[in-house]
Short mmCIF file of C-alpha atoms and ligand atoms in Angstrom, two decimals:
data_model
loop_
_atom_site.label_atom_id
_atom_site.label_comp_id
_atom_site.label_asym_id
_atom_site.label_seq_id
_atom_site.Cartn_x
_atom_site.Cartn_y
_atom_site.Cartn_z
CA MET A 1 1.15 -18.05 12.30
CA ASP A 2 1.96 -21.03 10.18
CA LEU A 3 -1.30 -21.61 8.44
CA HIS A 4 -0.79 -23.99 5.59
CA ALA A 5 -1.99 -23.01 2.17
CA ALA A 6 -4.26 -26.00 1.91
CA ASP A 7 -6.36 -24.60 4.73
CA LEU A 8 -7.32 -21.60 2.69
CA GLY A 9 -10.35 -23.16 1.09
CA THR A 10 -12.05 -23.33 4.46
CA HIS A 11 -12.23 -19.53 4.53
CA VAL A 12 -10.30 -19.32 7.73
CA SER A 13 -10.82 -15.94 9.29
CA ARG A 14 -8.47 -16.48 12.14
CA ARG A 15 -7.61 -13.31 13.90
CA THR A 16 -5.10 -12.37 16.47
CA VAL A 17 -7.17 -11.41 19.43
CA LEU A 18 -5.45 -9.92 22.39
CA ARG A 19 -7.41 -9.75 25.55
CA LEU A 20 -5.93 -8.75 28.82
CA ALA A 21 -7.32 -8.23 32.23
CA GLY A 22 -8.06 -4.64 33.11
CA LEU A 23 -9.43 -3.62 29.74
CA GLY A 24 -12.31 -1.83 31.43
CA ALA A 25 -9.92 0.45 33.21
CA LEU A 26 -8.75 1.79 29.86
CA THR A 27 -12.00 3.21 28.70
CA ALA A 28 -11.47 6.71 30.07
CA GLY A 29 -8.03 7.09 28.55
CA VAL A 30 -9.14 5.76 25.20
CA ALA A 31 -12.13 8.06 24.96
CA ALA A 32 -9.96 11.03 25.81
CA CYS A 33 -7.44 10.34 23.11
CA SER A 34 -9.92 9.77 20.30
CA ASN A 35 -12.06 12.85 20.90
CA GLY A 36 -9.65 15.13 19.08
CA ASN A 37 -10.06 14.05 15.50
CA GLY A 38 -11.43 10.57 15.39
CA HIS A 39 -14.66 11.60 13.74
CA ASP A 40 -13.43 14.01 11.12
CA HIS A 41 -14.24 11.63 8.34
CA GLY A 42 -17.25 13.36 6.86
CA MET A 43 -15.54 16.36 5.32
CA GLY A 44 -14.31 15.02 1.99
CA MET A 45 -14.79 17.52 -0.82
CA GLY A 46 -17.58 16.51 -3.16
CA SER A 47 -18.17 13.43 -1.10
CA SER A 48 -21.62 11.97 -0.67
CA ASP A 49 -20.84 10.88 2.84
CA THR A 50 -21.37 14.27 4.43
CA THR A 51 -24.91 13.32 5.35
CA ARG A 52 -23.95 9.99 6.86
CA PRO A 53 -24.16 10.17 10.63
CA SER A 54 -20.94 9.58 12.52
CA THR A 55 -22.96 7.13 14.63
CA ASP A 56 -22.23 4.67 11.80
CA LEU A 57 -18.84 4.30 13.41
CA PRO A 58 -18.21 1.93 16.27
CA GLY A 59 -16.36 3.12 19.34
CA ALA A 60 -12.59 3.08 19.45
CA GLY A 61 -10.60 0.36 21.10
CA SER A 62 -11.89 -2.93 19.70
CA ASP A 63 -9.41 -5.77 19.46
CA PHE A 64 -6.55 -5.40 17.02
CA ALA A 65 -6.88 -8.10 14.38
CA GLN A 66 -4.64 -9.29 11.55
CA PRO A 67 -5.49 -11.18 8.39
CA ALA A 68 -4.86 -14.92 8.29
CA GLU A 69 -1.41 -15.81 6.94
CA LEU A 70 -0.48 -18.30 4.26
CA VAL A 71 3.17 -19.26 4.52
CA SER A 72 5.36 -20.86 1.86
CA LYS A 73 6.66 -24.33 2.54
CA ASP A 74 9.64 -25.98 0.87
CA GLY A 75 10.01 -23.04 -1.51
CA ARG A 76 6.40 -22.93 -2.65
CA LEU A 77 3.20 -21.16 -1.73
CA GLU A 78 0.07 -22.28 -3.53
CA VAL A 79 -3.17 -20.50 -2.83
CA THR A 80 -6.62 -20.00 -4.27
CA LEU A 81 -8.18 -16.58 -3.95
CA GLU A 82 -11.79 -15.96 -4.79
CA ALA A 83 -12.82 -12.35 -5.33
CA ALA A 84 -16.49 -11.96 -4.49
CA PRO A 85 -19.00 -9.66 -2.80
CA TYR A 86 -19.33 -10.42 0.87
CA MET A 87 -20.95 -9.05 3.99
CA VAL A 88 -18.11 -8.49 6.44
CA PRO A 89 -18.40 -7.84 10.17
CA TRP A 90 -18.98 -4.22 11.05
CA ASN A 91 -20.07 -2.52 14.23
CA GLY A 92 -22.05 -5.45 15.59
CA GLY A 93 -23.62 -6.09 12.18
CA THR A 94 -22.23 -6.37 8.69
CA ARG A 95 -21.30 -4.15 5.76
CA TYR A 96 -20.99 -4.76 2.03
CA ALA A 97 -17.47 -5.38 0.74
CA LEU A 98 -15.57 -7.08 -2.04
CA ALA A 99 -13.33 -9.66 -0.46
CA TYR A 100 -10.72 -12.29 -1.22
CA ASN A 101 -11.95 -15.52 0.41
CA GLY A 102 -14.42 -13.53 2.46
CA MET A 103 -11.70 -11.59 4.26
CA VAL A 104 -10.99 -7.86 4.30
CA PRO A 105 -8.06 -7.46 3.91
CA GLY A 106 -7.30 -10.67 2.05
CA PRO A 107 -4.98 -13.28 3.55
CA THR A 108 -1.34 -12.29 3.98
CA LEU A 109 1.04 -14.24 1.76
CA ARG A 110 4.43 -14.87 3.38
CA ALA A 111 7.34 -16.18 1.33
CA ARG A 112 11.12 -16.02 0.98
CA PRO A 113 13.53 -15.09 -1.84
CA GLY A 114 13.80 -18.01 -4.28
CA ASP A 115 10.23 -19.15 -3.59
CA THR A 116 7.51 -19.65 -6.18
CA ILE A 117 4.08 -18.22 -5.40
CA VAL A 118 1.18 -19.77 -7.28
CA ILE A 119 -2.15 -17.99 -7.05
CA THR A 120 -5.32 -19.25 -8.66
CA LEU A 121 -7.69 -16.31 -8.83
CA ARG A 122 -11.39 -17.09 -9.21
CA ASN A 123 -13.60 -14.23 -10.26
CA GLY A 124 -16.83 -14.31 -8.26
CA LEU A 125 -17.62 -10.68 -9.12
CA ASP A 126 -20.09 -9.51 -11.77
CA GLN A 127 -17.33 -7.59 -13.55
CA PRO A 128 -13.86 -8.40 -14.90
CA THR A 129 -10.88 -8.48 -12.59
CA ASN A 130 -7.28 -9.70 -12.48
CA LEU A 131 -4.29 -9.63 -10.14
CA HIS A 132 -1.19 -7.51 -9.63
CA THR A 133 1.60 -8.14 -7.13
CA HIS A 134 2.47 -4.56 -6.30
CA GLY A 135 6.18 -4.05 -5.70
CA LEU A 136 7.42 -7.56 -6.40
CA HIS A 137 10.45 -7.59 -8.70
CA VAL A 138 9.23 -10.44 -10.91
CA SER A 139 8.60 -10.96 -14.61
CA PRO A 140 5.68 -9.01 -16.11
CA GLU A 141 5.18 -11.63 -18.81
CA GLY A 142 3.18 -14.84 -19.25
CA THR A 143 1.18 -15.64 -16.14
CA SER A 144 3.60 -13.80 -13.86
CA ASP A 145 2.82 -10.18 -12.90
CA ASN A 146 1.07 -9.55 -16.21
CA ILE A 147 -1.73 -7.03 -15.72
CA PHE A 148 -2.94 -7.37 -19.31
CA HIS A 149 -4.84 -10.54 -18.48
CA MET A 150 -8.54 -10.16 -17.93
CA ILE A 151 -10.56 -12.66 -15.93
CA ASP A 152 -14.25 -12.66 -16.81
CA PRO A 153 -16.94 -13.16 -14.18
CA GLY A 154 -17.04 -16.86 -13.28
CA ALA A 155 -13.63 -17.55 -14.81
CA SER A 156 -10.31 -18.18 -13.13
CA LEU A 157 -6.62 -17.86 -13.92
CA THR A 158 -3.54 -19.31 -12.27
CA TYR A 159 -0.64 -16.94 -11.82
CA GLU A 160 2.88 -18.10 -11.05
CA TYR A 161 5.44 -15.73 -9.59
CA VAL A 162 9.06 -16.87 -9.36
CA LEU A 163 11.06 -14.83 -6.85
CA SER A 164 14.77 -14.68 -7.56
CA LYS A 165 17.15 -15.74 -4.80
CA ASP A 166 18.24 -12.12 -4.39
CA HIS A 167 14.73 -10.64 -4.19
CA VAL A 168 14.69 -8.15 -1.32
CA SER A 169 12.75 -8.70 1.86
CA GLY A 170 9.93 -6.31 2.55
CA THR A 171 6.23 -5.56 2.51
CA PHE A 172 4.36 -5.77 -0.78
CA TRP A 173 0.71 -6.26 -1.65
CA TYR A 174 -1.71 -7.70 -4.17
CA HIS A 175 -4.78 -6.10 -5.68
CA PRO A 176 -6.88 -6.09 -8.88
CA HIS A 177 -5.57 -4.17 -11.89
CA HIS A 178 -8.16 -4.35 -14.64
CA HIS A 179 -8.28 -0.84 -16.12
CA GLY A 180 -11.53 0.97 -15.41
CA PHE A 181 -12.45 -1.17 -12.39
CA VAL A 182 -9.44 -0.77 -10.12
CA ALA A 183 -10.56 2.00 -7.76
CA ALA A 184 -13.95 0.44 -7.04
CA GLN A 185 -12.52 -3.04 -6.51
CA VAL A 186 -9.65 -1.96 -4.26
CA SER A 187 -11.73 0.47 -2.21
CA GLY A 188 -14.37 -2.26 -2.03
CA GLY A 189 -11.87 -4.38 -0.12
CA LEU A 190 -9.83 -6.38 -2.64
CA ALA A 191 -6.30 -6.06 -1.28
CA GLY A 192 -3.92 -8.20 0.73
CA ALA A 193 -0.32 -8.06 1.89
CA ILE A 194 2.68 -10.01 0.67
CA VAL A 195 5.58 -10.29 3.11
CA ILE A 196 8.97 -11.43 1.85
CA GLU A 197 11.39 -12.37 4.61
CA ASP A 198 15.12 -12.95 4.37
CA GLU A 199 18.09 -13.05 6.72
CA LEU A 200 17.68 -9.33 7.52
CA ASP A 201 14.62 -10.40 9.47
CA ASP A 202 16.88 -12.60 11.59
CA LEU A 203 18.94 -9.65 12.89
CA PRO A 204 18.52 -9.99 16.66
CA THR A 205 17.27 -6.41 17.03
CA ILE A 206 14.62 -7.11 14.37
CA SER A 207 13.57 -10.61 15.28
CA ALA A 208 13.08 -9.62 18.93
CA THR A 209 10.36 -7.12 17.99
CA THR A 210 6.61 -7.72 17.90
CA GLU A 211 5.79 -7.83 14.21
CA ARG A 212 2.38 -6.67 13.07
CA LEU A 213 0.77 -5.89 9.75
CA LEU A 214 -1.29 -2.72 9.36
CA VAL A 215 -3.26 -2.55 6.11
CA LEU A 216 -4.82 0.91 5.87
CA SER A 217 -8.06 1.24 3.95
CA ASP A 218 -10.99 3.64 3.89
CA PRO A 219 -14.08 1.92 2.50
CA ARG A 220 -17.52 3.40 2.01
CA LEU A 221 -19.83 2.00 4.65
CA GLY A 222 -23.10 0.55 3.45
CA ALA A 223 -25.25 -2.51 3.04
CA ASP A 224 -25.12 -2.96 -0.73
CA ALA A 225 -23.09 -2.45 -3.91
CA SER A 226 -23.95 1.26 -4.05
CA VAL A 227 -20.85 1.83 -1.90
CA LEU A 228 -18.84 1.12 -5.06
CA SER A 229 -20.27 3.91 -7.20
CA VAL A 230 -19.10 7.48 -6.96
CA SER A 231 -19.90 10.75 -8.71
CA THR A 232 -17.75 12.19 -11.48
CA SER A 233 -16.24 14.74 -9.13
CA GLU A 234 -15.47 12.10 -6.52
CA GLN A 235 -13.75 10.10 -9.22
CA GLN A 236 -11.77 13.12 -10.38
CA ASN A 237 -10.70 13.90 -6.83
CA GLY A 238 -10.03 10.24 -6.12
CA ARG A 239 -12.67 8.63 -3.91
CA GLU A 240 -12.26 8.56 -0.17
CA GLY A 241 -14.39 6.47 2.15
CA ASP A 242 -16.24 6.96 5.41
CA ALA A 243 -13.65 5.78 7.90
CA ALA A 244 -9.95 4.96 7.94
CA LEU A 245 -9.54 1.36 9.07
CA VAL A 246 -6.59 -0.78 10.15
CA ASN A 247 -6.98 -4.35 8.88
CA GLY A 248 -10.67 -3.64 8.36
CA VAL A 249 -11.20 -2.55 11.98
CA TYR A 250 -12.05 0.94 13.19
CA GLN A 251 -9.50 2.34 15.65
CA PRO A 252 -8.41 -1.02 17.05
CA MET A 253 -6.28 -1.26 20.17
CA ILE A 254 -3.08 -3.21 20.67
CA MET A 255 -2.34 -4.35 24.20
CA ALA A 256 1.41 -4.40 24.69
CA GLU A 257 3.98 -4.47 27.42
CA ALA A 258 6.59 -1.86 28.18
CA GLY A 259 10.12 -3.05 27.48
CA THR A 260 9.13 -4.35 24.04
CA VAL A 261 9.50 -2.93 20.53
CA GLU A 262 6.59 -2.92 18.10
CA ARG A 263 7.44 -3.45 14.43
CA TRP A 264 4.72 -2.42 12.04
CA ARG A 265 4.56 -3.21 8.34
CA ILE A 266 2.18 -0.53 7.04
CA VAL A 267 0.47 -0.74 3.65
CA ASN A 268 -1.61 2.11 2.24
CA ALA A 269 -4.29 0.11 0.43
CA SER A 270 -6.67 3.05 0.15
CA ALA A 271 -7.75 3.90 -3.39
CA SER A 272 -6.92 7.60 -3.05
CA ARG A 273 -6.40 8.63 0.52
CA TYR A 274 -3.04 9.96 1.63
CA TYR A 275 -1.89 9.42 5.21
CA ARG A 276 0.62 11.48 7.15
CA LEU A 277 1.28 9.20 10.09
CA ARG A 278 2.41 10.30 13.51
CA LEU A 279 2.41 9.02 17.07
CA SER A 280 0.87 10.91 19.95
CA SER A 281 4.19 10.56 21.74
CA GLY A 282 7.61 9.68 20.40
CA SER A 283 8.86 9.40 16.85
CA LEU A 284 8.63 6.61 14.32
CA THR A 285 11.84 4.78 13.51
CA GLN A 286 11.54 3.84 9.86
CA ILE A 287 13.58 0.86 8.68
CA ALA A 288 12.05 0.25 5.25
CA SER A 289 9.92 1.92 2.61
CA ASP A 290 8.39 0.30 -0.47
CA HIS A 291 11.17 -1.97 -1.56
CA GLY A 292 13.37 -3.39 1.13
CA ARG A 293 15.31 -2.21 4.13
CA PHE A 294 17.20 1.04 4.48
CA THR A 295 20.91 0.77 5.17
CA GLU A 296 20.21 2.35 8.55
CA PRO A 297 17.10 3.39 10.47
CA VAL A 298 15.71 6.90 10.08
CA SER A 299 13.80 8.63 12.85
CA VAL A 300 10.82 10.66 11.62
CA ASP A 301 8.09 12.68 13.34
CA THR A 302 5.67 12.23 10.47
CA LEU A 303 5.59 9.75 7.63
CA LEU A 304 3.74 10.46 4.39
CA LEU A 305 2.20 7.35 2.87
CA THR A 306 0.53 7.83 -0.51
CA PRO A 307 -1.78 5.17 -1.95
CA GLY A 308 0.34 2.15 -2.84
CA GLN A 309 3.28 3.00 -0.58
CA ARG A 310 4.51 0.91 2.36
CA ALA A 311 6.68 1.57 5.38
CA GLU A 312 8.14 -0.57 8.12
CA VAL A 313 8.59 1.20 11.44
CA LEU A 314 9.80 0.43 14.94
CA VAL A 315 8.04 1.80 18.01
CA PRO A 316 9.79 1.15 21.32
CA LEU A 317 7.45 1.03 24.31
CA ALA A 318 8.79 2.32 27.61
CA GLU A 319 6.01 3.78 29.70
CA GLU A 320 2.52 2.92 30.85
CA GLY A 321 -0.17 4.74 28.90
CA VAL A 322 -1.97 4.94 25.60
CA ILE A 323 -0.12 5.90 22.40
CA THR A 324 -2.22 6.83 19.39
CA LEU A 325 -1.17 6.35 15.77
CA SER A 326 -3.02 8.97 13.78
CA THR A 327 -2.93 10.59 10.39
CA GLU A 328 -2.73 14.33 9.95
CA ALA A 329 -4.89 15.98 7.32
CA VAL A 330 -3.25 16.01 3.91
CA ALA A 331 -4.81 18.67 1.71
CA ARG A 332 -4.47 16.90 -1.61
CA GLY A 333 -7.57 18.45 -3.14
CA MET A 334 -7.81 20.02 -6.56
CA GLY A 335 -6.39 23.51 -6.62
CA MET A 336 -4.25 23.22 -3.53
CA ALA A 337 -0.76 24.57 -3.93
CA GLY A 338 1.32 21.85 -2.38
CA MET A 339 0.52 19.36 0.31
CA GLY A 340 1.00 21.19 3.57
CA GLY A 341 -2.08 23.39 3.83
CA MET A 342 -5.07 22.69 6.00
CA GLY A 343 -7.66 24.86 4.27
CA GLY A 344 -9.30 24.41 0.90
CA GLY A 345 -9.68 20.99 -0.69
CA ASP A 346 -9.85 19.00 2.48
CA LEU A 347 -9.46 15.51 1.12
CA SER A 348 -7.57 13.03 3.32
CA PRO A 349 -8.74 14.47 6.66
CA ALA A 350 -7.10 13.80 10.00
CA ALA A 351 -8.11 10.66 11.90
CA ASP A 352 -6.99 8.41 14.69
CA LEU A 353 -6.05 4.98 13.32
CA LEU A 354 -4.75 2.75 16.09
CA LEU A 355 -4.30 2.79 19.87
CA VAL A 356 -1.50 1.09 21.73
CA HIS A 357 -2.11 0.46 25.38
CA VAL A 358 1.24 0.05 27.07
CA MET A 359 1.24 -1.82 30.35
CA GLY A 360 3.95 -1.36 32.91
CA THR A 361 7.09 0.72 32.68
CA LYS A 362 10.34 -0.77 31.50
CA ALA A 363 13.14 0.35 29.19
CA PRO A 364 12.95 -1.33 25.77
CA PRO A 365 16.03 -2.93 24.21
CA PRO A 366 18.17 -0.77 21.90
CA LEU A 367 17.03 -0.31 18.30
CA PRO A 368 19.25 -1.46 15.43
CA THR A 369 21.79 1.07 14.22
CA ALA A 370 22.66 -0.64 10.93
CA LEU A 371 20.38 -2.80 8.78
CA ARG A 372 22.30 -3.78 5.70
CA ALA A 373 25.45 -2.85 3.80
CA ALA A 374 25.00 -0.54 0.82
CA GLY A 375 25.02 -2.53 -2.43
CA PRO A 376 26.33 -1.54 -5.88
CA LEU A 377 22.82 -0.60 -7.04
CA ASP A 378 22.52 1.98 -4.24
CA THR A 379 25.07 4.22 -5.95
CA ILE A 380 24.57 3.29 -9.60
CA GLU A 381 24.82 6.03 -12.27
CA PRO A 382 22.32 6.57 -15.11
CA ASP A 383 22.92 5.78 -18.79
CA SER A 384 20.23 8.16 -20.00
CA GLU A 385 17.52 10.57 -18.95
CA ARG A 386 13.86 10.83 -19.85
CA ARG A 387 11.16 13.34 -19.00
CA VAL A 388 7.66 12.28 -17.99
CA SER A 389 4.84 14.73 -17.50
CA PHE A 390 1.96 13.92 -15.16
CA GLY A 391 -1.26 15.72 -16.05
CA ALA A 392 -1.72 18.32 -18.77
CA MET A 393 -1.77 22.06 -18.43
CA GLY A 394 -5.44 22.07 -19.35
CA MET A 395 -8.44 21.27 -17.20
CA GLY A 396 -11.16 18.67 -17.43
CA ASN A 397 -10.28 15.30 -18.87
CA GLY A 398 -6.88 16.62 -19.91
CA GLU A 399 -5.98 16.37 -16.25
CA PHE A 400 -5.78 12.59 -16.23
CA VAL A 401 -3.10 11.92 -18.79
CA ILE A 402 0.60 11.18 -18.84
CA ASP A 403 2.62 13.01 -21.49
CA GLY A 404 -0.64 14.27 -22.91
CA LYS A 405 -2.09 10.82 -23.55
CA ALA A 406 -4.77 8.76 -21.83
CA PHE A 407 -4.10 5.04 -21.37
CA ALA A 408 -4.32 2.72 -24.37
CA GLY A 409 -3.37 -0.87 -23.69
CA ASP A 410 -2.22 -1.50 -27.25
CA ARG A 411 0.13 1.48 -27.46
CA VAL A 412 3.68 1.43 -26.11
CA ASP A 413 4.48 4.82 -24.59
CA ILE A 414 8.01 4.20 -23.38
CA SER A 415 10.55 1.73 -24.76
CA ALA A 416 13.59 1.12 -22.61
CA ASP A 417 16.61 -1.15 -22.94
CA LEU A 418 17.09 -4.01 -20.54
CA ASP A 419 20.31 -3.75 -18.53
CA THR A 420 20.42 0.03 -18.66
CA VAL A 421 19.81 2.58 -15.94
CA GLU A 422 17.47 5.50 -16.66
CA ASP A 423 16.78 8.70 -14.80
CA TRP A 424 13.21 9.89 -15.13
CA VAL A 425 12.38 13.47 -14.28
CA ILE A 426 8.67 13.35 -13.54
CA THR A 427 6.86 16.69 -13.59
CA ASN A 428 3.39 17.41 -12.27
CA ASN A 429 1.70 20.28 -14.08
CA SER A 430 -1.77 19.37 -12.88
CA MET A 431 -3.91 20.80 -10.12
CA MET A 432 -3.35 18.09 -7.54
CA PRO A 433 -0.56 15.83 -6.30
CA HIS A 434 -0.26 12.38 -7.90
CA PRO A 435 1.62 9.31 -6.61
CA PHE A 436 3.67 7.91 -9.51
CA HIS A 437 4.01 4.12 -9.55
CA LEU A 438 6.09 1.84 -11.79
CA HIS A 439 5.59 -1.92 -11.91
CA VAL A 440 8.37 -4.54 -11.72
CA TRP A 441 11.50 -2.32 -11.47
CA PRO A 442 12.09 -0.50 -8.18
CA PHE A 443 13.83 2.88 -8.22
CA ARG A 444 15.67 5.38 -6.07
CA VAL A 445 14.41 8.92 -5.52
CA ILE A 446 17.43 11.06 -6.42
CA ASP A 447 16.22 14.62 -5.98
CA ARG A 448 13.21 16.87 -5.93
CA SER A 449 12.66 20.33 -7.39
CA ASP A 450 11.73 21.66 -3.95
CA GLY A 451 15.16 20.69 -2.68
CA SER A 452 13.82 18.31 -0.05
CA THR A 453 15.97 15.38 1.02
CA PRO A 454 15.96 12.37 -1.31
CA ASP A 455 14.37 9.21 0.06
CA PRO A 456 16.71 6.84 1.87
CA GLY A 457 15.42 3.59 0.39
CA TRP A 458 14.15 1.94 -2.77
CA ARG A 459 10.64 2.77 -3.87
CA ASP A 460 8.02 1.75 -6.40
CA THR A 461 5.69 4.67 -5.69
CA VAL A 462 6.60 8.32 -5.14
CA ASN A 463 4.51 11.41 -4.59
CA ILE A 464 4.82 14.15 -7.22
CA PRO A 465 3.53 17.35 -5.61
CA THR A 466 1.65 19.94 -7.66
CA GLY A 467 3.96 22.12 -9.75
CA GLN A 468 7.06 20.13 -8.85
CA SER A 469 9.31 17.51 -10.33
CA VAL A 470 11.05 14.46 -8.90
CA ARG A 471 14.04 12.64 -10.36
CA ILE A 472 14.04 8.87 -9.98
CA ARG A 473 16.72 6.36 -11.06
CA ILE A 474 15.59 3.01 -12.43
CA PRO A 475 17.87 0.07 -13.14
CA PHE A 476 16.00 -1.99 -15.77
CA ARG A 477 17.43 -5.33 -14.83
CA ASP A 478 16.60 -9.04 -14.62
CA TYR A 479 13.24 -8.99 -16.41
CA GLY A 480 12.14 -7.62 -19.75
CA GLY A 481 8.55 -7.30 -20.86
CA THR A 482 5.60 -4.99 -21.17
CA THR A 483 3.88 -3.45 -18.19
CA VAL A 484 2.62 -0.11 -16.88
CA TYR A 485 3.36 3.01 -14.84
CA HIS A 486 0.53 5.09 -13.48
CA CYS A 487 -0.92 7.36 -10.87
CA HIS A 488 -1.77 5.29 -7.77
CA ILE A 489 -4.81 7.40 -7.00
CA LEU A 490 -6.69 4.51 -8.53
CA ASP A 491 -9.56 6.62 -9.85
CA HIS A 492 -7.00 8.62 -11.81
CA GLU A 493 -5.52 5.42 -13.18
CA ASP A 494 -9.03 4.30 -14.22
CA LEU A 495 -9.56 7.70 -15.88
CA GLY A 496 -6.49 7.13 -18.06
CA MET A 497 -3.48 8.28 -16.06
CA MET A 498 -1.44 5.24 -17.02
CA GLY A 499 1.19 4.49 -19.66
CA VAL A 500 2.66 1.32 -21.15
CA ILE A 501 6.38 0.58 -20.89
CA ASP A 502 8.18 -2.05 -22.90
CA VAL A 503 11.62 -3.12 -21.73
CA ARG A 504 13.81 -5.47 -23.78
CU1 LIG B 601 -0.60 -1.07 -6.89
CU2 LIG B 601 -0.26 -0.77 -10.92
O1 LIG B 601 -0.46 -0.92 -8.92
CU1 LIG B 602 2.03 -1.99 -8.82
CU1 LIG B 603 -3.43 11.08 -9.73
#
């Protein structure tokens, strides 16, 4: 997977294609496991897709594919990305998408702590765009992760991101961030993964696994730009698309051998859709969330992934058969009390996402028991506390505000001191859950008003359920500057649910 950056201009769409003898014999098993909920996609509240026939969807079980990778060399990764409309392969034909270099998802950028990533972004769209490196702990100033730049149609801008030597390893991603256009551009297909590797990836129990990237998206399916426009109510709910895809493919299948361990880096690149992931058999062993590895693995039956969040999981394969990765319904609709219910606002419906066909029967090697030693930041205490309120008590447009205010790029909403640690108690008084996201500075989730267990790792995005509050702890360290925090239901961000933070 060592595709050099210089090759990018040739629009390489190399894909990992796994073909194995005996594929035909699988058909029965595959059909059986996707009948349950694979075609539940048409039930989104207020969605215009209810009249679209499910025959738009291809059958399950096409080849698992991954985006091309661009890997840093001698401490540097230099790439050119062009954002432009593109017809991408779909169900034997094509569908309309917005793509980086013609690829959905965009190419994966792979680098190491201490590297410099240089990205020249060319805007081939008919609307403004820009670039954000979601989750990277880098400067928000100059031409680093500065989302206040705007790139006009036809123009380009070169960004330069300097990763410190102690930047954590993990799964991050890039996407547009020009206020007002973010949901349409990301759901249109403009998103790609960034993988930072360090010596944790060399742990024998990690390096022996089969690493794969799973970028989850749910585009609207169609032949022209109308897939990008949504109604006011769809925007207020947060748009969801016609099908949940893995790396742009509908219900792909991985062919794998028993006795191996799959390691999946999962990115929720959907504009609004929540996923609650589970396997048809066995649990998921989570080793990382948004920002770096846990100290030790955590075994979970289900894994909630809000828009923007990432997870890295291990799946040991022992027995012949088909394992399905699916998402349960997450009732995140307006007016739902909490996230557990199945009735009512049925946004984020259940769906099968990925099939793993396991060949043979053989015990897999043991999973890691420890990943890294706890560092001083893991137990750091706060210097001060701040309260942040997501959504107003009122209805209508008042819903999409933070601390009663809609986004204004020229107004600083929160000033914080560099080299201090703040606790933020974020409350959600609105009618639906919102995923809170802060740029540049990762945080710990300390506690939740519902008493549920705090998260084991570092995050940059956390779900704030309706009527609840979550306490996060943020060390403002290394970089000062002005950037944003917002709801990562990107339609809500576009509607104004974003604030400006200045740290110095
Ligand atoms: Cu993934 Cu401010 O965004
Ligand atoms: Cu971000
Ligand atoms: Cu929101």
